[in-house]
Structures are given as C-alpha cells and as structure tokens.
Amino acid sequence: MYAVINDSGTQIKVQEGDVIRVDLRDHKAGDSVEFNSVALISKDDALLTSASELKNSKVVGKVIK
C-alpha cells in the first residue's frame, strides 16, 4: 500500500517505513505529524482517487529531527 500526499505544493509518494523531508514545522523529534491532503491511495491493486473515497484519509508520520 502507498499514498500520494500533497505538502507545500509538492506531491510525495509515501509508504510505511519511508523517511521523507518536508518543510519546517513547529514539531519536536518524536512528535507525530498528520498529512490530510491525500491525492491517491493504492490499496490491494486498486487506486482510490475520487474525493469521496479520500475525504477521511490521512497519512500520519513521526518527526525524526
């Protein structure tokens, strides 16, 4: 499973275990961060792309540093 998120005008493909770089936020190491702008989710060989399918979707990550 993977998702494509929108962050600061950039689309980023992410999946569990990925480490990504995003613009600076007011978070400390160990804090969780939510990405609520999800453009696409790949799940079980299907792509979820419509607004109704993605309206409650989010990607949650953890700040490393």
Tab-separated table of N, CA, C and O in Angstrom:
chain	number	residue	atom	x	y	z
A	1	MET	N	0.841	-1.164	0.000
A	1	MET	CA	0.000	0.000	0.000
A	1	MET	C	0.896	1.239	0.000
A	1	MET	O	1.907	1.278	0.683
A	2	TYR	N	0.498	2.224	-0.775
A	2	TYR	CA	1.198	3.504	-0.768
A	2	TYR	C	0.182	4.617	-0.943
A	2	TYR	O	-0.973	4.376	-1.323
A	3	ALA	N	0.609	5.826	-0.672
A	3	ALA	CA	-0.246	7.002	-0.835
A	3	ALA	C	0.567	8.120	-1.467
A	3	ALA	O	1.795	8.139	-1.383
A	4	VAL	N	-0.131	9.039	-2.092
A	4	VAL	CA	0.485	10.263	-2.600
A	4	VAL	C	-0.141	11.400	-1.810
A	4	VAL	O	-1.363	11.572	-1.793
A	5	ILE	N	0.708	12.144	-1.102
A	5	ILE	CA	0.239	13.265	-0.290
A	5	ILE	C	0.675	14.573	-0.929
A	5	ILE	O	1.640	14.621	-1.694
A	6	ASN	N	-0.057	15.629	-0.620
A	6	ASN	CA	0.303	16.974	-1.051
A	6	ASN	C	0.843	17.719	0.165
A	6	ASN	O	0.186	17.761	1.206
A	7	ASP	N	2.029	18.299	0.027
A	7	ASP	CA	2.611	19.071	1.111
A	7	ASP	C	3.371	20.250	0.533
A	7	ASP	O	4.315	20.062	-0.243
A	8	SER	N	2.944	21.445	0.862
A	8	SER	CA	3.603	22.680	0.411
A	8	SER	C	3.766	22.733	-1.103
A	8	SER	O	4.812	23.086	-1.619
A	9	GLY	N	2.712	22.330	-1.814
A	9	GLY	CA	2.742	22.397	-3.267
A	9	GLY	C	3.496	21.265	-3.940
A	9	GLY	O	3.712	21.290	-5.150
A	10	THR	N	3.893	20.270	-3.192
A	10	THR	CA	4.644	19.132	-3.733
A	10	THR	C	3.886	17.851	-3.456
A	10	THR	O	3.356	17.663	-2.362
A	11	GLN	N	3.844	16.970	-4.450
A	11	GLN	CA	3.258	15.654	-4.235
A	11	GLN	C	4.372	14.675	-3.882
A	11	GLN	O	5.414	14.664	-4.527
A	12	ILE	N	4.138	13.867	-2.850
A	12	ILE	CA	5.149	12.936	-2.362
A	12	ILE	C	4.528	11.556	-2.235
A	12	ILE	O	3.495	11.394	-1.583
A	13	LYS	N	5.149	10.561	-2.869
A	13	LYS	CA	4.693	9.178	-2.742
A	13	LYS	C	5.303	8.602	-1.471
A	13	LYS	O	6.521	8.659	-1.283
A	14	VAL	N	4.453	8.052	-0.599
A	14	VAL	CA	4.927	7.514	0.676
A	14	VAL	C	4.329	6.142	0.921
A	14	VAL	O	3.243	5.827	0.446
A	15	GLN	N	5.075	5.345	1.667
A	15	GLN	CA	4.554	4.078	2.161
A	15	GLN	C	5.161	3.840	3.535
A	15	GLN	O	6.106	4.531	3.932
A	16	GLU	N	4.622	2.883	4.248
A	16	GLU	CA	5.068	2.638	5.615
A	16	GLU	C	6.574	2.406	5.660
A	16	GLU	O	7.129	1.657	4.860
A	17	GLY	N	7.235	3.100	6.588
A	17	GLY	CA	8.675	2.959	6.772
A	17	GLY	C	9.509	3.980	6.013
A	17	GLY	O	10.707	4.087	6.254
A	18	ASP	N	8.889	4.742	5.108
A	18	ASP	CA	9.634	5.754	4.354
A	18	ASP	C	10.077	6.902	5.254
A	18	ASP	O	9.402	7.240	6.225
A	19	VAL	N	11.206	7.493	4.906
A	19	VAL	CA	11.676	8.718	5.544
A	19	VAL	C	11.648	9.790	4.474
A	19	VAL	O	12.243	9.628	3.413
A	20	ILE	N	10.911	10.886	4.726
A	20	ILE	CA	10.786	11.964	3.748
A	20	ILE	C	11.207	13.280	4.395
A	20	ILE	O	11.235	13.407	5.615
A	21	ARG	N	11.522	14.242	3.543
A	21	ARG	CA	11.835	15.596	4.009
A	21	ARG	C	10.704	16.513	3.579
A	21	ARG	O	10.282	16.477	2.430
A	22	VAL	N	10.228	17.314	4.532
A	22	VAL	CA	9.179	18.291	4.252
A	22	VAL	C	9.596	19.629	4.840
A	22	VAL	O	10.576	19.718	5.589
A	23	ASP	N	8.827	20.668	4.503
A	23	ASP	CA	9.125	21.995	5.036
A	23	ASP	C	9.059	22.001	6.559
A	23	ASP	O	8.330	21.219	7.174
A	24	LEU	N	9.804	22.906	7.150
A	24	LEU	CA	9.911	23.041	8.600
A	24	LEU	C	8.545	23.254	9.238
A	24	LEU	O	7.716	24.000	8.738
A	25	ARG	N	8.315	22.588	10.350
A	25	ARG	CA	7.086	22.714	11.127
A	25	ARG	C	7.455	22.940	12.590
A	25	ARG	O	8.566	22.713	13.004
A	26	ASP	N	6.462	23.362	13.364
A	26	ASP	CA	6.672	23.557	14.802
A	26	ASP	C	6.439	22.252	15.550
A	26	ASP	O	5.503	22.114	16.338
A	27	HIS	N	7.253	21.264	15.275
A	27	HIS	CA	7.176	19.968	15.940
A	27	HIS	C	8.568	19.610	16.451
A	27	HIS	O	9.571	20.041	15.894
A	28	LYS	N	8.596	18.793	17.466
A	28	LYS	CA	9.868	18.314	18.009
A	28	LYS	C	10.056	16.857	17.636
A	28	LYS	O	9.102	16.160	17.292
A	29	ALA	N	11.278	16.376	17.722
A	29	ALA	CA	11.573	14.968	17.447
A	29	ALA	C	10.686	14.092	18.319
A	29	ALA	O	10.525	14.335	19.510
A	30	GLY	N	10.076	13.105	17.698
A	30	GLY	CA	9.176	12.199	18.401
A	30	GLY	C	7.711	12.558	18.263
A	30	GLY	O	6.840	11.726	18.493
A	31	ASP	N	7.418	13.820	17.889
A	31	ASP	CA	6.027	14.233	17.673
A	31	ASP	C	5.469	13.557	16.427
A	31	ASP	O	6.202	13.235	15.499
A	32	SER	N	4.161	13.399	16.395
A	32	SER	CA	3.541	12.883	15.179
A	32	SER	C	3.061	14.060	14.340
A	32	SER	O	2.764	15.138	14.861
A	33	VAL	N	3.008	13.852	13.045
A	33	VAL	CA	2.545	14.874	12.112
A	33	VAL	C	1.547	14.215	11.167
A	33	VAL	O	1.733	13.075	10.756
A	34	GLU	N	0.445	14.938	10.874
A	34	GLU	CA	-0.593	14.413	10.002
A	34	GLU	C	-0.577	15.153	8.670
A	34	GLU	O	-0.437	16.371	8.629
A	35	PHE	N	-0.731	14.397	7.612
A	35	PHE	CA	-0.876	14.946	6.273
A	35	PHE	C	-2.306	14.631	5.837
A	35	PHE	O	-2.645	13.478	5.584
A	36	ASN	N	-3.149	15.646	5.785
A	36	ASN	CA	-4.565	15.455	5.488
A	36	ASN	C	-4.896	15.624	4.017
A	36	ASN	O	-6.007	15.305	3.603
A	37	SER	N	-3.977	16.121	3.239
A	37	SER	CA	-4.209	16.296	1.812
A	37	SER	C	-3.659	15.082	1.069
A	37	SER	O	-2.494	15.040	0.682
A	38	VAL	N	-4.510	14.088	0.901
A	38	VAL	CA	-4.122	12.837	0.246
A	38	VAL	C	-4.701	12.848	-1.174
A	38	VAL	O	-5.907	13.015	-1.358
A	39	ALA	N	-3.847	12.684	-2.167
A	39	ALA	CA	-4.269	12.728	-3.559
A	39	ALA	C	-4.621	11.355	-4.115
A	39	ALA	O	-5.432	11.239	-5.033
A	40	LEU	N	-4.031	10.307	-3.557
A	40	LEU	CA	-4.207	8.969	-4.107
A	40	LEU	C	-3.811	7.939	-3.060
A	40	LEU	O	-2.889	8.173	-2.286
A	41	ILE	N	-4.520	6.820	-3.053
A	41	ILE	CA	-4.135	5.682	-2.222
A	41	ILE	C	-4.175	4.438	-3.092
A	41	ILE	O	-5.163	4.198	-3.799
A	42	SER	N	-3.111	3.667	-3.046
A	42	SER	CA	-3.059	2.376	-3.727
A	42	SER	C	-3.294	1.313	-2.667
A	42	SER	O	-2.533	1.203	-1.714
A	43	LYS	N	-4.357	0.526	-2.858
A	43	LYS	CA	-4.717	-0.475	-1.850
A	43	LYS	C	-5.225	-1.724	-2.562
A	43	LYS	O	-6.172	-1.652	-3.344
A	44	ASP	N	-4.570	-2.854	-2.300
A	44	ASP	CA	-4.995	-4.133	-2.877
A	44	ASP	C	-5.145	-4.050	-4.394
A	44	ASP	O	-6.168	-4.433	-4.950
A	45	ASP	N	-4.144	-3.547	-5.084
A	45	ASP	CA	-4.139	-3.410	-6.546
A	45	ASP	C	-5.233	-2.503	-7.090
A	45	ASP	O	-5.572	-2.577	-8.272
A	46	ALA	N	-5.823	-1.656	-6.253
A	46	ALA	CA	-6.816	-0.680	-6.692
A	46	ALA	C	-6.315	0.713	-6.336
A	46	ALA	O	-5.595	0.894	-5.359
A	47	LEU	N	-6.680	1.690	-7.140
A	47	LEU	CA	-6.319	3.078	-6.862
A	47	LEU	C	-7.554	3.838	-6.402
A	47	LEU	O	-8.575	3.835	-7.089
A	48	LEU	N	-7.460	4.454	-5.255
A	48	LEU	CA	-8.531	5.311	-4.758
A	48	LEU	C	-8.142	6.745	-5.075
A	48	LEU	O	-7.105	7.224	-4.613
A	49	THR	N	-8.954	7.412	-5.896
A	49	THR	CA	-8.590	8.761	-6.331
A	49	THR	C	-9.715	9.779	-6.194
A	49	THR	O	-9.463	10.968	-6.238
A	50	SER	N	-10.937	9.327	-6.044
A	50	SER	CA	-12.044	10.285	-6.002
A	50	SER	C	-12.125	10.956	-4.632
A	50	SER	O	-11.731	10.398	-3.612
A	51	ALA	N	-12.675	12.161	-4.649
A	51	ALA	CA	-12.784	12.933	-3.404
A	51	ALA	C	-13.612	12.193	-2.365
A	51	ALA	O	-13.297	12.236	-1.177
A	52	SER	N	-14.658	11.510	-2.784
A	52	SER	CA	-15.496	10.793	-1.818
A	52	SER	C	-14.748	9.630	-1.171
A	52	SER	O	-14.961	9.318	-0.010
A	53	GLU	N	-13.856	8.985	-1.904
A	53	GLU	CA	-13.071	7.884	-1.355
A	53	GLU	C	-11.977	8.375	-0.410
A	53	GLU	O	-11.571	7.664	0.503
A	54	LEU	N	-11.485	9.583	-0.648
A	54	LEU	CA	-10.340	10.095	0.105
A	54	LEU	C	-10.695	11.114	1.180
A	54	LEU	O	-9.812	11.575	1.895
A	55	LYS	N	-11.974	11.453	1.332
A	55	LYS	CA	-12.341	12.570	2.216
A	55	LYS	C	-11.913	12.387	3.667
A	55	LYS	O	-11.611	13.341	4.342
A	56	ASN	N	-11.861	11.186	4.175
A	56	ASN	CA	-11.466	10.964	5.563
A	56	ASN	C	-10.064	10.351	5.670
A	56	ASN	O	-9.691	9.863	6.737
A	57	SER	N	-9.313	10.403	4.598
A	57	SER	CA	-7.977	9.790	4.586
A	57	SER	C	-6.930	10.752	5.127
A	57	SER	O	-7.051	11.977	4.977
A	58	LYS	N	-5.921	10.189	5.756
A	58	LYS	CA	-4.777	10.972	6.206
A	58	LYS	C	-3.585	10.045	6.317
A	58	LYS	O	-3.728	8.833	6.439
A	59	VAL	N	-2.410	10.631	6.276
A	59	VAL	CA	-1.173	9.900	6.477
A	59	VAL	C	-0.537	10.458	7.734
A	59	VAL	O	-0.453	11.678	7.906
A	60	VAL	N	-0.127	9.587	8.638
A	60	VAL	CA	0.458	10.006	9.906
A	60	VAL	C	1.924	9.569	9.924
A	60	VAL	O	2.248	8.436	9.576
A	61	GLY	N	2.786	10.505	10.301
A	61	GLY	CA	4.209	10.207	10.387
A	61	GLY	C	4.766	10.661	11.733
A	61	GLY	O	4.056	11.242	12.556
A	62	LYS	N	6.042	10.406	11.917
A	62	LYS	CA	6.720	10.791	13.155
A	62	LYS	C	7.925	11.648	12.795
A	62	LYS	O	8.662	11.336	11.866
A	63	VAL	N	8.100	12.749	13.523
A	63	VAL	CA	9.226	13.647	13.288
A	63	VAL	C	10.493	12.996	13.824
A	63	VAL	O	10.550	12.556	14.977
A	64	ILE	N	11.508	12.924	12.963
A	64	ILE	CA	12.789	12.339	13.377
A	64	ILE	C	13.699	13.405	13.946
A	64	ILE	O	14.297	13.242	14.994
A	65	LYS	N	13.854	14.501	13.190
A	65	LYS	CA	14.648	15.617	13.701
A	65	LYS	C	14.263	16.892	13.021
A	65	LYS	O	13.598	16.918	12.049
